[in-house]
Each structure stands twice: as structure tokens, then as C-alpha cells.
PDB file of C-alpha atoms and ligand atoms in Angstrom:
ATOM      1  CA  MET A   1       0.042   0.107   0.047  1.00  0.00           C
ATOM      2  CA  TYR A   2       1.007   3.631  -0.748  1.00  0.00           C
ATOM      3  CA  VAL A   3       1.134   5.837   2.262  1.00  0.00           C
ATOM      4  CA  SER A   4       3.072   8.783   3.883  1.00  0.00           C
ATOM      5  CA  MET A   5       5.721   8.213   6.484  1.00  0.00           C
ATOM      6  CA  LYS A   6       3.446   9.832   9.393  1.00  0.00           C
ATOM      7  CA  ASP A   7       1.660   6.668  10.386  1.00  0.00           C
ATOM      8  CA  MET A   8       3.910   3.959   9.782  1.00  0.00           C
ATOM      9  CA  LEU A   9       6.610   6.187  11.784  1.00  0.00           C
ATOM     10  CA  LEU A  10       4.520   6.760  14.712  1.00  0.00           C
ATOM     11  CA  HIS A  11       3.898   3.063  14.855  1.00  0.00           C
ATOM     12  CA  ALA A  12       7.767   2.510  14.947  1.00  0.00           C
ATOM     13  CA  HIS A  13       7.885   5.235  17.650  1.00  0.00           C
ATOM     14  CA  LYS A  14       5.316   3.585  19.996  1.00  0.00           C
ATOM     15  CA  ASN A  15       6.883   0.063  19.428  1.00  0.00           C
ATOM     16  CA  GLN A  16      10.337   1.194  19.575  1.00  0.00           C
ATOM     17  CA  TYR A  17      11.798   0.145  16.117  1.00  0.00           C
ATOM     18  CA  ALA A  18      13.106   1.525  13.073  1.00  0.00           C
ATOM     19  CA  VAL A  19      12.023   1.662   9.478  1.00  0.00           C
ATOM     20  CA  MET A  20      14.733   1.959   6.663  1.00  0.00           C
ATOM     21  CA  ALA A  21      14.654   4.889   4.446  1.00  0.00           C
ATOM     22  CA  ILE A  22      16.620   3.520   1.287  1.00  0.00           C
ATOM     23  CA  ASN A  23      17.865   5.826  -1.793  1.00  0.00           C
ATOM     24  CA  CYS A  24      16.759   4.502  -5.011  1.00  0.00           C
ATOM     25  CA  VAL A  25      17.485   5.685  -8.504  1.00  0.00           C
ATOM     26  CA  ASN A  26      15.956   2.926 -10.846  1.00  0.00           C
ATOM     27  CA  MET A  27      13.576   0.053 -11.335  1.00  0.00           C
ATOM     28  CA  GLU A  28      16.047  -2.665 -10.039  1.00  0.00           C
ATOM     29  CA  GLN A  29      16.330  -0.953  -6.683  1.00  0.00           C
ATOM     30  CA  ALA A  30      12.586  -0.129  -6.227  1.00  0.00           C
ATOM     31  CA  LYS A  31      11.842  -4.000  -6.735  1.00  0.00           C
ATOM     32  CA  ALA A  32      14.512  -4.810  -4.234  1.00  0.00           C
ATOM     33  CA  ILE A  33      13.156  -2.619  -1.639  1.00  0.00           C
ATOM     34  CA  ILE A  34       9.553  -3.310  -2.221  1.00  0.00           C
ATOM     35  CA  GLN A  35      10.133  -7.102  -2.463  1.00  0.00           C
ATOM     36  CA  SER A  36      12.265  -7.209   0.483  1.00  0.00           C
ATOM     37  CA  ALA A  37       9.378  -5.302   2.824  1.00  0.00           C
ATOM     38  CA  GLU A  38       6.831  -7.454   1.481  1.00  0.00           C
ATOM     39  CA  GLU A  39       8.737 -10.784   2.455  1.00  0.00           C
ATOM     40  CA  GLU A  40       9.875  -9.366   5.724  1.00  0.00           C
ATOM     41  CA  ARG A  41       6.233  -8.159   6.468  1.00  0.00           C
ATOM     42  CA  SER A  42       7.975  -4.458   6.979  1.00  0.00           C
ATOM     43  CA  ALA A  43       6.961  -0.970   6.359  1.00  0.00           C
ATOM     44  CA  VAL A  44       9.671   0.745   4.011  1.00  0.00           C
ATOM     45  CA  ILE A  45      10.487   4.319   3.056  1.00  0.00           C
ATOM     46  CA  ILE A  46      11.998   4.814  -0.532  1.00  0.00           C
ATOM     47  CA  ASN A  47      14.077   8.075  -0.917  1.00  0.00           C
ATOM     48  CA  ILE A  48      15.578   9.860  -3.665  1.00  0.00           C
ATOM     49  CA  SER A  49      17.356  13.398  -3.358  1.00  0.00           C
ATOM     50  CA  PRO A  50      17.225  16.125  -5.756  1.00  0.00           C
ATOM     51  CA  ARG A  51      20.721  15.352  -6.912  1.00  0.00           C
ATOM     52  CA  GLN A  52      19.835  11.877  -7.607  1.00  0.00           C
ATOM     53  CA  MET A  53      16.683  12.995  -9.351  1.00  0.00           C
ATOM     54  CA  LYS A  54      18.417  15.553 -11.735  1.00  0.00           C
ATOM     55  CA  ALA A  55      21.360  12.817 -12.603  1.00  0.00           C
ATOM     56  CA  HIS A  56      19.298   9.761 -13.113  1.00  0.00           C
ATOM     57  CA  GLY A  57      16.205   8.669 -11.434  1.00  0.00           C
ATOM     58  CA  HIS A  58      13.822  11.494 -12.521  1.00  0.00           C
ATOM     59  CA  GLY A  59      10.819  11.969 -10.065  1.00  0.00           C
ATOM     60  CA  ASP A  60       8.293  12.251 -12.611  1.00  0.00           C
ATOM     61  CA  ILE A  61       9.288   8.707 -14.066  1.00  0.00           C
ATOM     62  CA  LEU A  62      10.025   7.017 -10.607  1.00  0.00           C
ATOM     63  CA  ALA A  63       6.940   8.259  -8.778  1.00  0.00           C
ATOM     64  CA  PRO A  64       4.216   6.655 -10.725  1.00  0.00           C
ATOM     65  CA  MET A  65       6.315   3.366 -10.937  1.00  0.00           C
ATOM     66  CA  ILE A  66       6.796   3.092  -7.307  1.00  0.00           C
ATOM     67  CA  LYS A  67       3.405   4.053  -6.557  1.00  0.00           C
ATOM     68  CA  GLY A  68       2.190   1.276  -8.768  1.00  0.00           C
ATOM     69  CA  MET A  69       4.503  -1.353  -7.230  1.00  0.00           C
ATOM     70  CA  ALA A  70       3.495  -0.235  -3.651  1.00  0.00           C
ATOM     71  CA  LYS A  71      -0.037  -0.648  -4.476  1.00  0.00           C
ATOM     72  CA  LYS A  72       0.486  -4.251  -5.293  1.00  0.00           C
ATOM     73  CA  VAL A  73       1.946  -5.207  -1.741  1.00  0.00           C
ATOM     74  CA  SER A  74       0.208  -5.268   1.674  1.00  0.00           C
ATOM     75  CA  VAL A  75       2.864  -3.544   3.707  1.00  0.00           C
ATOM     76  CA  PRO A  76       3.019   0.410   3.745  1.00  0.00           C
ATOM     77  CA  VAL A  77       5.561   1.778   1.411  1.00  0.00           C
ATOM     78  CA  ALA A  78       6.336   5.719   1.189  1.00  0.00           C
ATOM     79  CA  PHE A  79       8.155   7.663  -1.176  1.00  0.00           C
ATOM     80  CA  ASN A  80       9.918  10.543   0.199  1.00  0.00           C
ATOM     81  CA  LEU A  81      11.932  13.497  -1.222  1.00  0.00           C
ATOM     82  CA  ASP A  82      15.455  13.051   0.618  1.00  0.00           C
ATOM     83  CA  HIS A  83      17.069  16.717   1.621  1.00  0.00           C
ATOM     84  CA  GLY A  84      14.605  18.911  -0.336  1.00  0.00           C
ATOM     85  CA  ALA A  85      16.249  22.330  -0.253  1.00  0.00           C
ATOM     86  CA  ASP A  86      14.476  24.634  -2.452  1.00  0.00           C
ATOM     87  CA  LEU A  87      10.863  25.110  -2.878  1.00  0.00           C
ATOM     88  CA  GLU A  88      10.917  24.112  -6.552  1.00  0.00           C
ATOM     89  CA  ASP A  89      12.330  20.681  -5.907  1.00  0.00           C
ATOM     90  CA  ILE A  90       9.653  20.168  -3.089  1.00  0.00           C
ATOM     91  CA  THR A  91       6.818  21.257  -5.342  1.00  0.00           C
ATOM     92  CA  ASN A  92       7.742  19.115  -8.205  1.00  0.00           C
ATOM     93  CA  ALA A  93       8.043  16.184  -5.922  1.00  0.00           C
ATOM     94  CA  MET A  94       4.524  16.894  -4.666  1.00  0.00           C
ATOM     95  CA  LYS A  95       3.204  17.211  -8.127  1.00  0.00           C
ATOM     96  CA  PHE A  96       4.813  13.974  -9.187  1.00  0.00           C
ATOM     97  CA  GLY A  97       2.860  11.935  -6.528  1.00  0.00           C
ATOM     98  CA  PHE A  98       5.575  11.539  -3.817  1.00  0.00           C
ATOM     99  CA  SER A  99       4.203  10.698  -0.538  1.00  0.00           C
ATOM    100  CA  SER A 100       6.352  12.510   1.640  1.00  0.00           C
ATOM    101  CA  VAL A 101       8.972  15.509   1.610  1.00  0.00           C
ATOM    102  CA  MET A 102      11.817  16.436   3.449  1.00  0.00           C
ATOM    103  CA  ILE A 103      12.868  19.830   4.032  1.00  0.00           C
ATOM    104  CA  ASP A 104      16.374  20.330   4.784  1.00  0.00           C
ATOM    105  CA  SER A 105      16.974  24.185   5.961  1.00  0.00           C
ATOM    106  CA  SER A 106      19.491  22.733   8.574  1.00  0.00           C
ATOM    107  CA  SER A 107      22.151  25.143   7.286  1.00  0.00           C
ATOM    108  CA  TYR A 108      20.006  28.097   7.904  1.00  0.00           C
ATOM    109  CA  GLU A 109      19.852  29.891  11.269  1.00  0.00           C
ATOM    110  CA  PHE A 110      17.081  28.701  13.395  1.00  0.00           C
ATOM    111  CA  GLU A 111      14.422  31.310  12.522  1.00  0.00           C
ATOM    112  CA  GLU A 112      14.816  30.813   8.855  1.00  0.00           C
ATOM    113  CA  ASN A 113      14.703  27.133   9.244  1.00  0.00           C
ATOM    114  CA  VAL A 114      11.491  27.379  11.168  1.00  0.00           C
ATOM    115  CA  ARG A 115      10.127  29.649   8.431  1.00  0.00           C
ATOM    116  CA  ARG A 116      10.694  27.398   5.844  1.00  0.00           C
ATOM    117  CA  THR A 117       9.939  24.166   7.517  1.00  0.00           C
ATOM    118  CA  GLN A 118       6.691  25.605   8.629  1.00  0.00           C
ATOM    119  CA  LEU A 119       5.525  26.497   5.001  1.00  0.00           C
ATOM    120  CA  VAL A 120       6.420  23.135   3.560  1.00  0.00           C
ATOM    121  CA  ALA A 121       4.729  21.075   6.477  1.00  0.00           C
ATOM    122  CA  SER A 122       1.526  23.075   5.895  1.00  0.00           C
ATOM    123  CA  LEU A 123       1.813  22.526   1.955  1.00  0.00           C
ATOM    124  CA  ALA A 124       2.450  18.870   2.582  1.00  0.00           C
ATOM    125  CA  HIS A 125      -0.012  18.443   5.369  1.00  0.00           C
ATOM    126  CA  GLY A 126      -2.658  19.978   3.168  1.00  0.00           C
ATOM    127  CA  MET A 127      -2.199  17.376   0.331  1.00  0.00           C
ATOM    128  CA  GLY A 128      -2.225  14.436   3.059  1.00  0.00           C
ATOM    129  CA  LEU A 129       1.753  14.089   2.693  1.00  0.00           C
ATOM    130  CA  SER A 130       4.188  13.759   5.747  1.00  0.00           C
ATOM    131  CA  CYS A 131       6.857  16.275   6.114  1.00  0.00           C
ATOM    132  CA  GLU A 132      10.528  15.521   7.791  1.00  0.00           C
ATOM    133  CA  ALA A 133      12.690  18.592   8.897  1.00  0.00           C
ATOM    134  CA  GLU A 134      16.122  18.792  10.181  1.00  0.00           C
ATOM    135  CA  LEU A 135      17.607  20.710  13.164  1.00  0.00           C
ATOM    136  CA  GLY A 136      21.315  20.702  14.191  1.00  0.00           C
ATOM    137  CA  HIS A 137      23.169  19.712  10.938  1.00  0.00           C
ATOM    138  CA  VAL A 138      24.155  16.281   9.770  1.00  0.00           C
ATOM    139  CA  GLY A 139      27.186  17.079   7.631  1.00  0.00           C
ATOM    140  CA  MET A 140      29.712  15.261   5.491  1.00  0.00           C
ATOM    141  CA  ALA A 141      31.972  12.263   6.505  1.00  0.00           C
ATOM    142  CA  LYS A 142      34.443  13.517   4.268  1.00  0.00           C
ATOM    143  CA  ASP A 143      34.684  16.829   6.430  1.00  0.00           C
ATOM    144  CA  ALA A 144      34.607  15.039   9.580  1.00  0.00           C
ATOM    145  CA  ASP A 145      31.263  16.920  10.596  1.00  0.00           C
ATOM    146  CA  ASN A 146      30.218  13.954  12.538  1.00  0.00           C
ATOM    147  CA  GLU A 147      32.948  15.233  15.286  1.00  0.00           C
ATOM    148  CA  LYS A 148      31.662  18.790  15.321  1.00  0.00           C
ATOM    149  CA  ALA A 149      29.483  18.912  18.382  1.00  0.00           C
ATOM    150  CA  ASP A 150      28.465  22.547  17.675  1.00  0.00           C
ATOM    151  CA  LEU A 151      26.259  20.909  14.830  1.00  0.00           C
ATOM    152  CA  TYR A 152      24.514  18.627  17.020  1.00  0.00           C
ATOM    153  CA  THR A 153      20.915  19.096  17.880  1.00  0.00           C
ATOM    154  CA  ASP A 154      19.992  20.804  21.245  1.00  0.00           C
ATOM    155  CA  PRO A 155      16.773  19.314  22.692  1.00  0.00           C
ATOM    156  CA  GLN A 156      15.171  22.429  24.117  1.00  0.00           C
ATOM    157  CA  GLN A 157      15.553  24.091  20.662  1.00  0.00           C
ATOM    158  CA  ALA A 158      14.263  21.096  18.842  1.00  0.00           C
ATOM    159  CA  LYS A 159      11.227  21.379  21.183  1.00  0.00           C
ATOM    160  CA  GLU A 160      10.433  24.579  20.080  1.00  0.00           C
ATOM    161  CA  PHE A 161      11.037  23.719  16.300  1.00  0.00           C
ATOM    162  CA  VAL A 162       8.792  20.908  16.460  1.00  0.00           C
ATOM    163  CA  GLU A 163       5.882  22.799  18.288  1.00  0.00           C
ATOM    164  CA  ARG A 164       6.280  25.920  15.764  1.00  0.00           C
ATOM    165  CA  THR A 165       6.807  23.896  12.307  1.00  0.00           C
ATOM    166  CA  LYS A 166       4.557  20.790  13.043  1.00  0.00           C
ATOM    167  CA  CYS A 167       6.899  18.510  10.955  1.00  0.00           C
ATOM    168  CA  ASP A 168       6.116  14.843  11.434  1.00  0.00           C
ATOM    169  CA  CYS A 169       9.515  13.589  12.330  1.00  0.00           C
ATOM    170  CA  LEU A 170      12.942  15.043  12.911  1.00  0.00           C
ATOM    171  CA  ALA A 171      16.111  14.274  11.731  1.00  0.00           C
ATOM    172  CA  VAL A 172      18.787  15.084  14.471  1.00  0.00           C
ATOM    173  CA  ALA A 173      22.587  15.192  14.628  1.00  0.00           C
ATOM    174  CA  ILE A 174      24.296  13.251  17.129  1.00  0.00           C
ATOM    175  CA  GLY A 175      27.638  12.289  15.510  1.00  0.00           C
ATOM    176  CA  THR A 176      26.978  10.440  12.175  1.00  0.00           C
ATOM    177  CA  ALA A 177      27.512  11.993   8.579  1.00  0.00           C
ATOM    178  CA  HIS A 178      26.734  11.477   5.247  1.00  0.00           C
ATOM    179  CA  GLY A 179      28.950   9.514   2.759  1.00  0.00           C
ATOM    180  CA  SER A 180      31.782   7.007   3.621  1.00  0.00           C
ATOM    181  CA  TYR A 181      33.951   7.354   6.935  1.00  0.00           C
ATOM    182  CA  PRO A 182      37.798   6.979   6.517  1.00  0.00           C
ATOM    183  CA  LYS A 183      38.673   3.299   6.097  1.00  0.00           C
ATOM    184  CA  GLY A 184      38.337   1.312   9.438  1.00  0.00           C
ATOM    185  CA  PHE A 185      36.863   4.389  11.351  1.00  0.00           C
ATOM    186  CA  VAL A 186      33.650   4.072  13.527  1.00  0.00           C
ATOM    187  CA  PRO A 187      31.708   6.968  14.519  1.00  0.00           C
ATOM    188  CA  LYS A 188      31.134   7.979  18.263  1.00  0.00           C
ATOM    189  CA  LEU A 189      27.361   8.770  18.702  1.00  0.00           C
ATOM    190  CA  ASP A 190      26.037  10.795  21.501  1.00  0.00           C
ATOM    191  CA  PHE A 191      23.633   8.714  22.636  1.00  0.00           C
ATOM    192  CA  GLU A 192      22.849  10.614  25.976  1.00  0.00           C
ATOM    193  CA  ARG A 193      21.773  13.622  23.870  1.00  0.00           C
ATOM    194  CA  LEU A 194      19.416  11.030  21.685  1.00  0.00           C
ATOM    195  CA  LYS A 195      17.952   9.894  24.862  1.00  0.00           C
ATOM    196  CA  LEU A 196      17.446  13.291  26.075  1.00  0.00           C
ATOM    197  CA  LEU A 197      15.868  14.203  22.634  1.00  0.00           C
ATOM    198  CA  LYS A 198      13.578  11.220  22.610  1.00  0.00           C
ATOM    199  CA  GLU A 199      12.483  12.185  25.971  1.00  0.00           C
ATOM    200  CA  THR A 200      11.825  15.952  25.334  1.00  0.00           C
ATOM    201  CA  LEU A 201      10.154  15.656  21.820  1.00  0.00           C
ATOM    202  CA  ASP A 202       8.233  12.111  22.190  1.00  0.00           C
ATOM    203  CA  MET A 203       7.929  11.783  18.523  1.00  0.00           C
ATOM    204  CA  PRO A 204       9.712   9.686  15.614  1.00  0.00           C
ATOM    205  CA  LEU A 205      13.290  10.678  15.150  1.00  0.00           C
ATOM    206  CA  VAL A 206      15.769  10.096  12.135  1.00  0.00           C
ATOM    207  CA  LEU A 207      19.131   9.105  11.605  1.00  0.00           C
ATOM    208  CA  HIS A 208      21.227  10.264   8.429  1.00  0.00           C
ATOM    209  CA  GLY A 209      24.474   8.988   7.674  1.00  0.00           C
ATOM    210  CA  GLY A 210      23.766   5.552   9.107  1.00  0.00           C
ATOM    211  CA  SER A 211      26.162   3.868   6.455  1.00  0.00           C
ATOM    212  CA  GLY A 212      29.392   2.708   7.959  1.00  0.00           C
ATOM    213  CA  ALA A 213      28.255   3.443  11.374  1.00  0.00           C
ATOM    214  CA  GLY A 214      28.513  -0.140  12.345  1.00  0.00           C
ATOM    215  CA  GLU A 215      25.620  -2.827  13.711  1.00  0.00           C
ATOM    216  CA  GLU A 216      26.274  -2.109  17.104  1.00  0.00           C
ATOM    217  CA  ASN A 217      25.657   1.717  16.792  1.00  0.00           C
ATOM    218  CA  ILE A 218      22.717   1.416  14.683  1.00  0.00           C
ATOM    219  CA  LYS A 219      21.230  -0.955  17.258  1.00  0.00           C
ATOM    220  CA  LYS A 220      21.981   1.119  20.266  1.00  0.00           C
ATOM    221  CA  ALA A 221      20.390   4.071  18.286  1.00  0.00           C
ATOM    222  CA  VAL A 222      17.274   2.475  17.771  1.00  0.00           C
ATOM    223  CA  ALA A 223      17.177   1.448  21.252  1.00  0.00           C
ATOM    224  CA  CYS A 224      17.748   5.013  22.162  1.00  0.00           C
ATOM    225  CA  GLY A 225      14.678   6.124  19.945  1.00  0.00           C
ATOM    226  CA  ILE A 226      15.661   6.337  16.452  1.00  0.00           C
ATOM    227  CA  ASN A 227      12.596   5.388  14.184  1.00  0.00           C
ATOM    228  CA  LYS A 228      13.905   5.829  10.665  1.00  0.00           C
ATOM    229  CA  ILE A 229      17.365   4.899   9.297  1.00  0.00           C
ATOM    230  CA  ASN A 230      18.583   6.562   6.063  1.00  0.00           C
ATOM    231  CA  VAL A 231      20.573   4.127   4.115  1.00  0.00           C
ATOM    232  CA  CYS A 232      22.307   5.216   0.770  1.00  0.00           C
ATOM    233  CA  THR A 233      25.904   4.429   0.546  1.00  0.00           C
ATOM    234  CA  ASP A 234      25.942   0.931   2.248  1.00  0.00           C
ATOM    235  CA  LEU A 235      23.047  -0.066  -0.529  1.00  0.00           C
ATOM    236  CA  PHE A 236      24.930   1.374  -3.511  1.00  0.00           C
ATOM    237  CA  LYS A 237      28.150  -0.223  -2.478  1.00  0.00           C
ATOM    238  CA  HIS A 238      26.453  -3.687  -2.039  1.00  0.00           C
ATOM    239  CA  ALA A 239      25.037  -3.305  -5.577  1.00  0.00           C
ATOM    240  CA  ARG A 240      28.400  -2.275  -7.081  1.00  0.00           C
ATOM    241  CA  ILE A 241      30.214  -5.217  -5.426  1.00  0.00           C
ATOM    242  CA  ALA A 242      27.769  -7.871  -6.588  1.00  0.00           C
ATOM    243  CA  THR A 243      27.761  -6.430 -10.181  1.00  0.00           C
ATOM    244  CA  ALA A 244      31.523  -6.465 -10.380  1.00  0.00           C
ATOM    245  CA  LYS A 245      31.563 -10.199  -8.756  1.00  0.00           C
ATOM    246  CA  THR A 246      28.767 -11.363 -11.084  1.00  0.00           C
ATOM    247  CA  LEU A 247      30.874 -10.095 -14.005  1.00  0.00           C
ATOM    248  CA  GLU A 248      33.867 -11.395 -12.933  1.00  0.00           C
ATOM    249  CA  GLU A 249      32.187 -14.822 -12.688  1.00  0.00           C
ATOM    250  CA  ASN A 250      30.548 -14.642 -15.889  1.00  0.00           C
ATOM    251  CA  PRO A 251      31.834 -11.793 -18.096  1.00  0.00           C
ATOM    252  CA  GLU A 252      29.349 -13.022 -20.974  1.00  0.00           C
ATOM    253  CA  ILE A 253      26.272 -12.686 -18.983  1.00  0.00           C
ATOM    254  CA  ASP A 254      23.090 -11.158 -20.256  1.00  0.00           C
ATOM    255  CA  TYR A 255      22.389  -7.667 -19.291  1.00  0.00           C
ATOM    256  CA  MET A 256      19.040  -8.310 -17.830  1.00  0.00           C
ATOM    257  CA  ASP A 257      20.400 -11.150 -15.736  1.00  0.00           C
ATOM    258  CA  LEU A 258      23.181  -9.104 -14.651  1.00  0.00           C
ATOM    259  CA  CYS A 259      20.426  -6.526 -13.431  1.00  0.00           C
ATOM    260  CA  ILE A 260      18.431  -9.403 -11.679  1.00  0.00           C
ATOM    261  CA  ALA A 261      22.004 -10.409  -9.780  1.00  0.00           C
ATOM    262  CA  ALA A 262      22.150  -7.165  -8.354  1.00  0.00           C
ATOM    263  CA  GLN A 263      18.652  -6.796  -7.499  1.00  0.00           C
ATOM    264  CA  ASN A 264      19.000 -10.002  -5.382  1.00  0.00           C
ATOM    265  CA  ALA A 265      21.977  -9.020  -3.595  1.00  0.00           C
ATOM    266  CA  MET A 266      20.305  -5.766  -2.897  1.00  0.00           C
ATOM    267  CA  LYS A 267      17.332  -7.824  -1.192  1.00  0.00           C
ATOM    268  CA  ASP A 268      19.797  -9.735   0.940  1.00  0.00           C
ATOM    269  CA  PHE A 269      21.451  -6.665   2.347  1.00  0.00           C
ATOM    270  CA  ILE A 270      17.980  -4.992   2.903  1.00  0.00           C
ATOM    271  CA  LYS A 271      16.238  -8.004   4.522  1.00  0.00           C
ATOM    272  CA  ASP A 272      19.271  -8.493   6.812  1.00  0.00           C
ATOM    273  CA  TYR A 273      19.075  -4.817   7.908  1.00  0.00           C
ATOM    274  CA  MET A 274      15.283  -4.995   8.518  1.00  0.00           C
ATOM    275  CA  ARG A 275      15.963  -7.637  11.134  1.00  0.00           C
ATOM    276  CA  VAL A 276      18.626  -5.772  12.857  1.00  0.00           C
ATOM    277  CA  ILE A 277      16.477  -2.442  13.361  1.00  0.00           C
ATOM    278  CA  GLY A 278      13.336  -4.328  14.186  1.00  0.00           C
ATOM    279  CA  SER A 279      11.085  -3.531  11.420  1.00  0.00           C
ATOM    280  CA  SER A 280      10.522  -7.184  10.146  1.00  0.00           C
ATOM    281  CA  GLY A 281       7.611  -9.070  11.293  1.00  0.00           C
ATOM    282  CA  ARG A 282       5.766  -5.770  12.425  1.00  0.00           C
ATOM    283  CA  TYR A 283       2.812  -6.349   9.827  1.00  0.00           C
ATOM    284  CA  ASP A 284       2.575 -10.448  10.322  1.00  0.00           C
ATOM    285  CA  PHE A 285      -0.516 -10.228  12.156  1.00  0.00           C
ATOM    286  CA  GLU A 286      -1.523  -6.309  12.326  1.00  0.00           C
ATOM    287  CA  LYS A 287      -2.765  -4.401   9.782  1.00  0.00           C
ATOM    288  CA  TYR A 288      -1.641  -0.880   8.922  1.00  0.00           C
ATOM    289  CA  GLN A 289      -3.969   1.564  10.616  1.00  0.00           C
ATOM    290  CA  GLY A 290      -3.287   4.944   8.410  1.00  0.00           C
ATOM    291  CA  PRO A 291      -4.868   6.277   5.503  1.00  0.00           C
ATOM    292  CA  GLU A 292      -3.682   5.122   1.919  1.00  0.00           C
ATOM    293  CA  LEU A 293      -2.670   7.504  -0.701  1.00  0.00           C
ATOM    294  CA  ASP A 294      -4.335   7.211  -4.312  1.00  0.00           C
TER     295      ASP A 294
HETATM  296 ZN1   ZN B   1      20.641  12.465   4.679  1.00  0.00          ZN
END
């Protein structure tokens, strides 16, 4: 079923688990993600960033395809604009049929972030879509932004932010960063801050930059209150490695079979991940309670 992120994340918040939000740029990835969710009886979120849309996975093509696939399965599937920055990208995503948008104004000062988020949240809610926002700033691993504590989310400021903007979930900065960490490096997450954020906000929280953070960190982040984990780099890496390995073993392989091999490798990775963050089996007996989107 095709839904916004709102009710699936509230379910995760109430039941203390997390849902994967996986970046997707083509049909093979969309199939791998949705089939994994159905087989694991898990909710799932499909993400695409404005950069990925411009480069390859155009939103006007992907949205109807993902919506069509989502409607054929019985678990909740959301399609979310990842890191929407300018209003044009966001309104385009709404027009294309995305079920959710993220407004990332985290590099602006507080009042401007509030103003921009308020606008997008009210637009989204008017259409029955959900809105994710970010406070504090999850930067880039290559710039070691994960270690810059002045970028971390402040719980009291976050409370004011959420009350004023009415965003449905909040991406928090607690020591992760986007992209690949240096080889062998495991980020140190500020779990005390995360616990305090959860206690203060009592709402679904989002972890960006989960790739390469390690299973132990991810599990602990879920236990401390994370309900949505963005996964991009790790999945793309798995797909690339599987493609290279398949080609090495069979250089003459048919192109379609190569695509299917990559798709199956992605499914293995996604299904394992769903088990780690506790979203597997959540819709075994329970039916999704929120509204479906047309
Ligand atoms: Zn992100």
C-alpha cells in the first residue's frame, strides 16, 4: 500500500523500532526494496535526493512506477524526497506524486529554518503528505562533520522547532555524517543526547548518515529512540560489489540477468538490515492503520 511516512513512523515510535529509508534511482532498486518489505512483512521508505533525481532517477518517472508497485503489496511503502532544499524541488515532488517530503534547511539559522519548514509542512499536510525536517546539521563524513559537536541538535531548541513547524519527524545530528567514513573508522554517537531528545520530543526521530556506522551503533541508536534510518551509501556499495562479482564470474552474462543479480544482492542486504533494526515481522498479524494515498 502507498502511504505517507506519518503513521508508519508513529507505529515505529510507539513500538520502539526503526524503518529503513533507502535511496533508490531505478527500477531494480525499487523492486528490491518493495519485495524485501513484503517478504519481511515490514514497512519501508524509498528515498531520492534532488541530486539523484537530476542525474538519473527522474521523479516524474519514478513516482508513478513506485506508487504502482507499492499498491500491489500489503505492507506500507512511502516515497520521500530526501533533503529537499529549494521550494521548486519540493513542489515538483508533490506534483509528481511523492507521499512525503523532507525540507532540509538545517544550514540556515534557526528562525529561517523554522520559517521554511513551517511553509513546507503546511503545504504537505494540506495534501495528506508527511514532512520531515532537520535541526542541528548532519554534514559530510569527508569533512569530519560527525565530530563537530556545535552542529549537534539541542533538545530544548528542537522542542520549540517541532511545536512551531508541526513537522512529522525530525532528523537529528548526534555524531553521524553522510557518505563514507575513513577506512576502519567507527563514529562515536552521542547516545545521551539522543535519549534526551526522545524524552523531550516524544516523536519519531531520524538518523541520517547511518552507512558505515556499524551494527552496534545502529542497534543502540534504535534502542535510544531512532525510528527512521537513512541508508544510501551502504546499499549502493553492495549493488556495485555484487555487479562486479557477477561480471567477474560470468563476463558474458546477459545484461538483464546482470540486473537481476544486482537486485537479488540488494534484497539480501535490505532484508538483513530490516531484521537488525526491528522492522521485520511488524505487519505479520497487524494491519496498517493509517490512510492510503491514491
Ligand atoms: Zn541525509
